[in-house]
mmCIF file of C-alpha atoms and ligand atoms in Angstrom:
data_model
loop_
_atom_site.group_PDB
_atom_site.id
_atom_site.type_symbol
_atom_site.label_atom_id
_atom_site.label_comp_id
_atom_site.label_asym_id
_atom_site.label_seq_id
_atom_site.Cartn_x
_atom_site.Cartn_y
_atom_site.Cartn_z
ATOM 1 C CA UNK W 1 -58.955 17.299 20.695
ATOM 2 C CA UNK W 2 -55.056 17.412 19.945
ATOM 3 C CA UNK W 3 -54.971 20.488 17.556
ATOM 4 C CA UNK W 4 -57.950 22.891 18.189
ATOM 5 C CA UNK W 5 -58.518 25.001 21.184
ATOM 6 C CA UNK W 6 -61.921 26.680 22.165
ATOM 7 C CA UNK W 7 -62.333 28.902 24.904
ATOM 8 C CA UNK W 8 -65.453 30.601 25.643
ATOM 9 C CA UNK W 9 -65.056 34.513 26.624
ATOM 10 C CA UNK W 10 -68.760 35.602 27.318
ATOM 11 C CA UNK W 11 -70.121 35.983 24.326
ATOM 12 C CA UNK W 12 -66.940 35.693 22.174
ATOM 13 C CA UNK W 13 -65.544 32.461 21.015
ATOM 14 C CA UNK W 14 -62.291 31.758 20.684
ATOM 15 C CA UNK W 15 -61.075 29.009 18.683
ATOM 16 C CA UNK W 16 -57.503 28.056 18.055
ATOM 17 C CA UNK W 17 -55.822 26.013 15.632
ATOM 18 C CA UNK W 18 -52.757 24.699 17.578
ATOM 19 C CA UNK W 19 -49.678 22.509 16.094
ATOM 20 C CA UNK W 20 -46.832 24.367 16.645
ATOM 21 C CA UNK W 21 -44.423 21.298 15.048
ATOM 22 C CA UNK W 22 -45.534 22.199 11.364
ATOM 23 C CA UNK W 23 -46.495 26.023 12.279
ATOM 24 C CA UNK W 24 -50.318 24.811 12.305
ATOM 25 C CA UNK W 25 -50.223 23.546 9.153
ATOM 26 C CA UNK W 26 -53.843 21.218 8.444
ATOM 27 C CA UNK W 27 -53.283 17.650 8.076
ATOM 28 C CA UNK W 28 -56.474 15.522 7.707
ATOM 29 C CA UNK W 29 -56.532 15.587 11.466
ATOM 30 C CA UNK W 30 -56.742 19.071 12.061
ATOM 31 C CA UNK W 31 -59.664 19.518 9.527
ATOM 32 C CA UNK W 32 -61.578 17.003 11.044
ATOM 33 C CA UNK W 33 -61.351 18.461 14.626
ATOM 34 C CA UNK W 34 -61.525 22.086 13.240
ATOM 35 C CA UNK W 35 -65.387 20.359 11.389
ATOM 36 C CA UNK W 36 -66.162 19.002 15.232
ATOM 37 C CA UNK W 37 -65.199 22.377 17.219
ATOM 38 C CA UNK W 38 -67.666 24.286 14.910
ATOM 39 C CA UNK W 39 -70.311 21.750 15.387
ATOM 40 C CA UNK W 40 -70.041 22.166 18.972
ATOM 41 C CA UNK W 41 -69.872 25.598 19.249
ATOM 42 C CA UNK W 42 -72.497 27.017 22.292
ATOM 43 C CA UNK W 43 -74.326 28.657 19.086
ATOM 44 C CA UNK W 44 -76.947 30.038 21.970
ATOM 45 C CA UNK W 45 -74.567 31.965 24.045
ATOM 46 C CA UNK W 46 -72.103 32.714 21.354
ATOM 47 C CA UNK W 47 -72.395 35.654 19.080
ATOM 48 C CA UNK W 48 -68.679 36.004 17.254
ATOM 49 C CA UNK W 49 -66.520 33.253 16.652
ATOM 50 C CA UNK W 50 -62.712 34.708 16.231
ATOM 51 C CA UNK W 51 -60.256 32.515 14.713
ATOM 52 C CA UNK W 52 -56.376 32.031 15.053
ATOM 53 C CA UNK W 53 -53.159 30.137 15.448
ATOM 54 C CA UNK W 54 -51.070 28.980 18.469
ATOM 55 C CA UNK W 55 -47.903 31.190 18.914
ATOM 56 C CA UNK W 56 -46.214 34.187 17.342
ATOM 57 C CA UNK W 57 -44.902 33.186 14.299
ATOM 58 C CA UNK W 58 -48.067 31.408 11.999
ATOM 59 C CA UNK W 59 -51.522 31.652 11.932
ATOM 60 C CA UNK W 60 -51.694 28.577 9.341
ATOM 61 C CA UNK W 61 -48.699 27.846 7.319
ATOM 62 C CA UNK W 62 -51.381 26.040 4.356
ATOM 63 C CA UNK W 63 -52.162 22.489 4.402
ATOM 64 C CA UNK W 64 -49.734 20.008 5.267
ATOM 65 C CA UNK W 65 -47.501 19.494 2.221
ATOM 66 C CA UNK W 66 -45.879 16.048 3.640
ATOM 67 C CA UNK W 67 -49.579 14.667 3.575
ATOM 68 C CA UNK W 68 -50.451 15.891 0.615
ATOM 69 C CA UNK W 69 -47.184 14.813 -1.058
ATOM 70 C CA UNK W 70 -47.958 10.992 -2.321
ATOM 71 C CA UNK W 71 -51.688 12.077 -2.724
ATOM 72 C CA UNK W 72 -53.190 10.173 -6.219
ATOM 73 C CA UNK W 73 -55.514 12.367 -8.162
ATOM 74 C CA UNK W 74 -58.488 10.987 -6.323
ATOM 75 C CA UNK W 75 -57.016 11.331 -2.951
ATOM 76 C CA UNK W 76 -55.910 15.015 -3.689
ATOM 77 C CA UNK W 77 -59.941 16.055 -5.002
ATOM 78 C CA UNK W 78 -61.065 14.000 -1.468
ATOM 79 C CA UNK W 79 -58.511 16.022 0.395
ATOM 80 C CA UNK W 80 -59.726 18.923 -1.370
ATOM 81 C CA UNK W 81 -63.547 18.325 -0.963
ATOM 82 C CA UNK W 82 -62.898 17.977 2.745
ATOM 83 C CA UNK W 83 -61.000 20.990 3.614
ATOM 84 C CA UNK W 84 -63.345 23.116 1.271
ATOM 85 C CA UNK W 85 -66.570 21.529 3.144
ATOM 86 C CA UNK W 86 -65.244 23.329 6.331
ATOM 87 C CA UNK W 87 -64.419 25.935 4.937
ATOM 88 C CA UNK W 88 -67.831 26.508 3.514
ATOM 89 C CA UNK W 89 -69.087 25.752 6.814
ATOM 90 C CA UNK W 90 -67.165 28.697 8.568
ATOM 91 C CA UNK W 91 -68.346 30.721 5.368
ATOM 92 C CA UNK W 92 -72.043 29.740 5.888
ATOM 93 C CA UNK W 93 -71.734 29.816 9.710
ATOM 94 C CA UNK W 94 -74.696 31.567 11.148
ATOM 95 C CA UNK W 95 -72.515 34.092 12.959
ATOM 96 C CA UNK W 96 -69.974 36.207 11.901
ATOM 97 C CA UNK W 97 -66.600 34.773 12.409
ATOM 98 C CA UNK W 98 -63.263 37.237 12.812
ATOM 99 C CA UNK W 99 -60.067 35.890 11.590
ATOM 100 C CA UNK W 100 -56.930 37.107 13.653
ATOM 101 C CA UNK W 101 -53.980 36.413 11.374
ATOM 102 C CA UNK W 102 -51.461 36.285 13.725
ATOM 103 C CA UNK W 103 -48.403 35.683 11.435
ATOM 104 C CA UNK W 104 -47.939 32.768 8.263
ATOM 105 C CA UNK W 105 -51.290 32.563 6.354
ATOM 106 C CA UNK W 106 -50.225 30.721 3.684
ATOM 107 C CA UNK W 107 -52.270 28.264 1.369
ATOM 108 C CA UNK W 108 -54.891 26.811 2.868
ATOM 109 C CA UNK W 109 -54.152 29.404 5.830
ATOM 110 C CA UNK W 110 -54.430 32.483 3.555
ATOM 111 C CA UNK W 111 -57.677 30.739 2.311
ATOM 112 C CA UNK W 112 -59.334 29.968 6.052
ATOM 113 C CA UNK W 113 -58.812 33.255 6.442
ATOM 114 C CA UNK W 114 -60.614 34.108 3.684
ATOM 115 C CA UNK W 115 -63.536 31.891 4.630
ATOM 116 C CA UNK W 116 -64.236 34.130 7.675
ATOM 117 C CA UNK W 117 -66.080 37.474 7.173
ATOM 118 C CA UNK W 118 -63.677 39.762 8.480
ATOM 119 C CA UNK W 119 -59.903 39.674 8.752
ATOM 120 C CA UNK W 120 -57.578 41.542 11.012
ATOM 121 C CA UNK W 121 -53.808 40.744 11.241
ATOM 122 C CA UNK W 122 -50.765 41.095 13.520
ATOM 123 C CA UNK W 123 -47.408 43.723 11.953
ATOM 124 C CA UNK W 124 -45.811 40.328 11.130
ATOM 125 C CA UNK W 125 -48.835 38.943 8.886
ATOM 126 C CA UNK W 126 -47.525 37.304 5.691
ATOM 127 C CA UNK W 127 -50.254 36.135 3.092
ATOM 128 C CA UNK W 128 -49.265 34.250 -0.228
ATOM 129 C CA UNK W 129 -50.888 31.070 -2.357
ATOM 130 C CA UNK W 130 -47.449 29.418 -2.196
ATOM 131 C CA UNK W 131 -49.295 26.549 -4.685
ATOM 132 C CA UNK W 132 -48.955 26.748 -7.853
ATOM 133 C CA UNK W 133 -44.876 26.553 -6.989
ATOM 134 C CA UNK W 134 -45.558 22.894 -5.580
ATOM 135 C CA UNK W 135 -47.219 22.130 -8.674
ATOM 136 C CA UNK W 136 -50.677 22.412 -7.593
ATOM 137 C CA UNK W 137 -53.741 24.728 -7.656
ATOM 138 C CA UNK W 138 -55.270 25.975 -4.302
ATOM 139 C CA UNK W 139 -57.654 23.583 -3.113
ATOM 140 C CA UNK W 140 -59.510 25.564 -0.782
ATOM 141 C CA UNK W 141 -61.421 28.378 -2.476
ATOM 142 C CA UNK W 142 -58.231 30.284 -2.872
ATOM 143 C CA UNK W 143 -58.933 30.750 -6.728
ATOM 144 C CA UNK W 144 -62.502 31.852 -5.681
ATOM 145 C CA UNK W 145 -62.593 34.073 -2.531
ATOM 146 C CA UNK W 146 -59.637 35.696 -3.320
ATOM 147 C CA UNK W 147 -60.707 36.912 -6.286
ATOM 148 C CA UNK W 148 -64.059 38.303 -4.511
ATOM 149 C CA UNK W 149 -61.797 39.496 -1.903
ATOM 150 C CA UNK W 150 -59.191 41.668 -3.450
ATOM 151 C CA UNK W 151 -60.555 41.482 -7.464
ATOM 152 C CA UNK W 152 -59.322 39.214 -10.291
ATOM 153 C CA UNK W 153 -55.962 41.425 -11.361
ATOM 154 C CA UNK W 154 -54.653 41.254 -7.724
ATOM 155 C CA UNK W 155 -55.499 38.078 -7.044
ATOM 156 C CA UNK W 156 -54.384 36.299 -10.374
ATOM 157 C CA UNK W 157 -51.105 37.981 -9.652
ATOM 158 C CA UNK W 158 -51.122 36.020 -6.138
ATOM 159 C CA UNK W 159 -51.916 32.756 -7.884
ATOM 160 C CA UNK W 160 -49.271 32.853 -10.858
ATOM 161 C CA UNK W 161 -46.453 34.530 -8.739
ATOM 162 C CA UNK W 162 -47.130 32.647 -5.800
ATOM 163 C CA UNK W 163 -45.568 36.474 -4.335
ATOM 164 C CA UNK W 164 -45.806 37.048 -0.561
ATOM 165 C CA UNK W 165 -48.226 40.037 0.631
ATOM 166 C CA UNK W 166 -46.944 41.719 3.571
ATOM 167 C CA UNK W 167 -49.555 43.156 6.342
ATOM 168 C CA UNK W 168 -49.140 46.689 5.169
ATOM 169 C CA UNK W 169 -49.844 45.693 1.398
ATOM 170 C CA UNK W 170 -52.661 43.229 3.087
ATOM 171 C CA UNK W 171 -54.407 46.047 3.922
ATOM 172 C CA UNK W 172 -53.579 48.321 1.323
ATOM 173 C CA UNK W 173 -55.788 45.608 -1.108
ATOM 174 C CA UNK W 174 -58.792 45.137 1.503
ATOM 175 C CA UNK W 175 -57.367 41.978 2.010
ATOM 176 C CA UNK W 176 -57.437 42.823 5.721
ATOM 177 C CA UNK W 177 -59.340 45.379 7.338
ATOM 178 C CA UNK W 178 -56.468 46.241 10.127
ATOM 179 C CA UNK W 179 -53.275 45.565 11.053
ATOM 180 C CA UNK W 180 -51.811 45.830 14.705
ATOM 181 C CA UNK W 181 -48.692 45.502 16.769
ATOM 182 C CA UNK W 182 -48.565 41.718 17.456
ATOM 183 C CA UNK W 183 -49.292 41.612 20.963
ATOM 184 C CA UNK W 184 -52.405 43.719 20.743
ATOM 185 C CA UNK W 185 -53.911 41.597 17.781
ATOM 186 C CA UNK W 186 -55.921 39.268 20.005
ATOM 187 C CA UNK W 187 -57.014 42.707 22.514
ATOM 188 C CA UNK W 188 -58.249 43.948 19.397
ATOM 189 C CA UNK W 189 -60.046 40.856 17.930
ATOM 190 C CA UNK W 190 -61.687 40.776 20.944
ATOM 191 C CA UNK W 191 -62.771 44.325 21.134
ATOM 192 C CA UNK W 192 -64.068 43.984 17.502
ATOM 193 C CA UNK W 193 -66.051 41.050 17.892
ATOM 194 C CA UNK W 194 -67.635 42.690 21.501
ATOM 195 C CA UNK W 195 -68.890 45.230 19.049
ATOM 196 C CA UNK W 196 -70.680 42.766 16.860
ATOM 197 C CA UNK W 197 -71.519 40.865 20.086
ATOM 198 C CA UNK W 198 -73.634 43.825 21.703
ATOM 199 C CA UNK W 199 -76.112 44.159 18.392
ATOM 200 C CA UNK W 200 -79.174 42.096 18.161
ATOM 201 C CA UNK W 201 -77.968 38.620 17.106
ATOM 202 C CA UNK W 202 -80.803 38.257 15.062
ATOM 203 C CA UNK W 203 -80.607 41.061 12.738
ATOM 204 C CA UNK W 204 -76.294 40.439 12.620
ATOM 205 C CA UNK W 205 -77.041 36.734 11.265
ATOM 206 C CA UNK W 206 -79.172 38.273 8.773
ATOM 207 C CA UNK W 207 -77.207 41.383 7.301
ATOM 208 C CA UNK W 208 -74.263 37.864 7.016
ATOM 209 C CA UNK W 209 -77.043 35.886 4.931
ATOM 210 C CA UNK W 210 -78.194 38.227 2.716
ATOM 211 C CA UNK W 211 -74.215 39.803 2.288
ATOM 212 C CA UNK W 212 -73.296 36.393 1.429
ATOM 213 C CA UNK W 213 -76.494 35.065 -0.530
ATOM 214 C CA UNK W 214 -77.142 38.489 -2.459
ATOM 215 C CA UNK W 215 -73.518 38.291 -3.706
ATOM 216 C CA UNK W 216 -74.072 35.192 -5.258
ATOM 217 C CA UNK W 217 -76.900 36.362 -7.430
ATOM 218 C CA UNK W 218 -78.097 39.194 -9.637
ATOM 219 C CA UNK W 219 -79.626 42.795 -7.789
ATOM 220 C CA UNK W 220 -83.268 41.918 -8.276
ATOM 221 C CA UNK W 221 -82.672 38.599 -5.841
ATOM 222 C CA UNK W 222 -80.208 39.675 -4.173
ATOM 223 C CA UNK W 223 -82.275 42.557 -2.898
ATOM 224 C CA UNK W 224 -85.086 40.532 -2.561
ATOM 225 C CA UNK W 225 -82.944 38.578 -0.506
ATOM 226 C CA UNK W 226 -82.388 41.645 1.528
ATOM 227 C CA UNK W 227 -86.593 42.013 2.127
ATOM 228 C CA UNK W 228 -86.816 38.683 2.805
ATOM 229 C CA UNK W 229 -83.708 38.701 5.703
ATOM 230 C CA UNK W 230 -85.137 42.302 6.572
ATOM 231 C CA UNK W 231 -88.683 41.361 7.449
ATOM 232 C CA UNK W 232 -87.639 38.114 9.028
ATOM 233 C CA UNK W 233 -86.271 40.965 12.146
ATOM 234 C CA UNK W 234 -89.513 42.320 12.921
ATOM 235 C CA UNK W 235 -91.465 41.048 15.905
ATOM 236 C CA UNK W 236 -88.793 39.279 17.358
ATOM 237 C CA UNK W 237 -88.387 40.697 21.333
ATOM 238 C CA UNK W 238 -85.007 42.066 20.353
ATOM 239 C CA UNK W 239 -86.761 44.411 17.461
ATOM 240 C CA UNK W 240 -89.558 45.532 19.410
ATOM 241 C CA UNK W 241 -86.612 46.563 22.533
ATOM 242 C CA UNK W 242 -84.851 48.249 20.697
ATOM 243 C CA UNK W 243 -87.343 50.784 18.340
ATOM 244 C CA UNK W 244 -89.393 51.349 21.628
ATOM 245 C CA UNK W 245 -86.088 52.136 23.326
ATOM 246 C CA UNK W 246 -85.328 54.577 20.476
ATOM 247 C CA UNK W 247 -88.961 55.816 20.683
ATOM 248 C CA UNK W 248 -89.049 56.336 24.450
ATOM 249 C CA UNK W 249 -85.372 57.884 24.103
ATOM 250 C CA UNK W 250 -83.560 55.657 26.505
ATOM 251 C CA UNK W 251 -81.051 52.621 25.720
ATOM 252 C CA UNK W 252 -82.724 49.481 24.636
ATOM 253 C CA UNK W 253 -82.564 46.634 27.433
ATOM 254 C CA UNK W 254 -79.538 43.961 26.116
ATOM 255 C CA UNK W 255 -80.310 42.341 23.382
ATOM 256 C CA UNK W 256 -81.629 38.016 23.821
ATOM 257 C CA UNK W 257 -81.375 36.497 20.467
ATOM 258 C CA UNK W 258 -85.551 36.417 20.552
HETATM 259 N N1 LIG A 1 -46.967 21.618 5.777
HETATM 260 C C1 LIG A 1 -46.255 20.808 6.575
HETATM 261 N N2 LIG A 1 -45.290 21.223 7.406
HETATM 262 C C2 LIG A 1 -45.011 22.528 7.415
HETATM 263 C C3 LIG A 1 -45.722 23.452 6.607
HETATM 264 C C4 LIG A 1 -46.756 22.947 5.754
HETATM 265 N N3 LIG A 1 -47.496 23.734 4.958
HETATM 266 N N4 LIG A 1 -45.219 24.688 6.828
HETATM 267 C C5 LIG A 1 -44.244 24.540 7.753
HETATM 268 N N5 LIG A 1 -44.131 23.248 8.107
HETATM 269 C C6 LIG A 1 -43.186 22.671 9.078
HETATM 270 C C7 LIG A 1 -41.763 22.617 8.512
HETATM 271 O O1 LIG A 1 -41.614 21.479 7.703
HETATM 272 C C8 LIG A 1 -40.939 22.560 9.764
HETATM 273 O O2 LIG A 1 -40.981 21.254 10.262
HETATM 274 P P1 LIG A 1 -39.639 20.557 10.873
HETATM 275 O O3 LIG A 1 -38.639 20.606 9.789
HETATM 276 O O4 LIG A 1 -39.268 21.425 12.047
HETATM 277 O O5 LIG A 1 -40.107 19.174 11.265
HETATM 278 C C9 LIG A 1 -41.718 23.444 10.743
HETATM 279 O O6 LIG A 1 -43.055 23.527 10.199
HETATM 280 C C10 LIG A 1 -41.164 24.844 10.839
HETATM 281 O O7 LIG A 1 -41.045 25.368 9.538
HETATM 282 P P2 LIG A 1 -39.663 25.986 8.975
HETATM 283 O O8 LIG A 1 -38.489 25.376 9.645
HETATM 284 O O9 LIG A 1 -39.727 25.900 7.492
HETATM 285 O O10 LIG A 1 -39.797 27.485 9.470
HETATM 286 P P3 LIG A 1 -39.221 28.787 8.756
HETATM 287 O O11 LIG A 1 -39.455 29.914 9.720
HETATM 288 O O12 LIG A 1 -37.852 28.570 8.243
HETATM 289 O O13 LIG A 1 -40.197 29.009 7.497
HETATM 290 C C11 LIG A 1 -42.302 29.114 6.361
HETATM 291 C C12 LIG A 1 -41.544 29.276 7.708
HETATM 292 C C13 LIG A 1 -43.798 29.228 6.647
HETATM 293 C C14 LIG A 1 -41.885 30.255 5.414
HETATM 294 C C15 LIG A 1 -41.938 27.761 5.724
HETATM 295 O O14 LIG A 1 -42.172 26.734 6.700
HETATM 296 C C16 LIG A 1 -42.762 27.429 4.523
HETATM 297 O O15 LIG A 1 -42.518 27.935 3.405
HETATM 298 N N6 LIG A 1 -43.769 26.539 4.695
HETATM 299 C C17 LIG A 1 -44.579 26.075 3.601
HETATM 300 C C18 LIG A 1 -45.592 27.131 3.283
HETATM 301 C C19 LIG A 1 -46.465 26.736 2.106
HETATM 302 O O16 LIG A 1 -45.956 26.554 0.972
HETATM 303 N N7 LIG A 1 -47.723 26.630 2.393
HETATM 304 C C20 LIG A 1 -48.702 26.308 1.357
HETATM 305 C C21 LIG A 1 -48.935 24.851 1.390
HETATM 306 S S1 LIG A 1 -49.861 24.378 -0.018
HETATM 307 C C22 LIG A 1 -55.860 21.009 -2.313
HETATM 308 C C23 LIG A 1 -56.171 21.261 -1.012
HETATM 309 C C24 LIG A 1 -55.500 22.235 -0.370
HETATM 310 C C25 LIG A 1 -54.483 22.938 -0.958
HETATM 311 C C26 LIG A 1 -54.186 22.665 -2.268
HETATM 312 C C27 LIG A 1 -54.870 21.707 -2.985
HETATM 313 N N8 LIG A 1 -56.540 19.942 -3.015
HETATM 314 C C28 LIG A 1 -56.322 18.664 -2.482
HETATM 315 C C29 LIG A 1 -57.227 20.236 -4.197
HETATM 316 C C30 LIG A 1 -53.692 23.847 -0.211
HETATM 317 C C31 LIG A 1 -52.362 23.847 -0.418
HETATM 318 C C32 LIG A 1 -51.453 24.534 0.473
HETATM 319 O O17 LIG A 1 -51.814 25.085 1.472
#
């Protein structure tokens, strides 16, 4: 692959988006190869999937305006329909994914980050929706997760001003849940996704379906939802370790995805 990176760190994977020249902007390209890397993601050994960009300055800097510049109306909703098909992929993925926002998350950057279920970002993080100033809407979910993100005043005023959010104010709206010096960002990343790592992968995948699914829908199904994701944990090895652990009063043995 040219513009993605994966590197597998135990049960952590790392996947980075990586073309410094536009400040790993996504061009048709990088979509595509950001679709393959999750496909071939170790889903077995892997437990968290973090998310970044290459260098100091940009986690994504939105999708690449020189493509999308000459687009026709039916290019632009294909363009669209791509990008938001990965998206909903990362969104959907079976296990969580962090996103490290390691600088620029702008457009479509500010909106892969808000595909992922958690964000964390770097002192220098700068979030905006930049579009509707190049005479466009965001095509990415931007008018969607945001909203559910941060609420509708907040992130209407995003969308019309097109105003740039600074970390502190990032996390001062939930838009992140922490901010750190720069060069600790990835350290921490890490560190939060060894925590998700070390529960039973089973029962992690489920509290992310029934989060995401009961949202969609009103309390009686979502929490129905809930019994159904709930009672899917029991009997699996990883259960049955862990409340005999607690029972017996000693540590359960690590967890196998069973
Ligand atoms: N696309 C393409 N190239 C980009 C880019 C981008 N989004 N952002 C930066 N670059 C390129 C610059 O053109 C420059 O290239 P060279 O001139 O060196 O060849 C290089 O990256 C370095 O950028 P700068 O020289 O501008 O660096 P600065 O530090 O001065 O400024 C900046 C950094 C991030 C503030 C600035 O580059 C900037 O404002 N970039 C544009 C940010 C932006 O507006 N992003 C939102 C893009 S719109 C849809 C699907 C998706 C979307 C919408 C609709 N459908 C089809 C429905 C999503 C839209 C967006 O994401």
């Amino acid at each position: 692959m040219n513009y993605i990176q994966y590197e597998q760190k135990d049960l952590i994977g790392v996947l980075t988006i990586d073309r410094p020249k536009a400040l790993n902007a996504l061009n048709s390209e990088v979509l595509a190869e950001l679709d393959q890397a999750l496909n071939e993601i170790p889903m077995d050994e892997t437990r968290c999937l973090i998310i970044t960009g290459a260098g100091e300055k940009a986690f994504v800097a939105g999708a690449d305006i020189g493509e999308m510049s000459g687009l026709t109306k039916a290019e632009g909703r294909a363009f669209g329909e791509k990008g938001n098909a990965v998206f909903r992929k990362i969104e959907t993925f079976p296990i969580p994914v962090v996103a490290a926002v390691n600088g620029f998350a702008l457009g479509g950057g500010c909106e892969l980050s808000l595909s992922c279920d958690i964000r964390i970002a770097s002192e220098n993080a700068v979030f905006a929706q930049p579009e509707a100033g190049l005479g466009i809407t965001p095509g990415f979910g931007g008018t969607q997760r945001l909203a559910r993100t941060i609420g509708v005043g907040k992130a209407k005023e995003m969308l019309y001003t097109c105003g740039k959010v600074k970390a502190a104010e990032a996390l001062a709206l939930g838009l992140v849940n922490a901010v750190y010096p720069a060069d600790q960002l990835m350290e921490e990343a890490l560190k939060l996704a060894g925590k998700i790592a070390r529960n039973a992968p089973i029962a992690v995948r489920a509290c992310k379906k029934a989060v995401n699914e009961g949202l969609q829908v009103d309390i009686d199904s979502a929490v129905a939802i809930e019994s159904e994701q709930f009672g899917g944990c029991f009997e699996t090895e990883d259960q049955k370790n862990a409340m005999t652990a607690f029972c017996e009063k000693r540590k359960p043995d690590p967890f196998v995805n069973k």
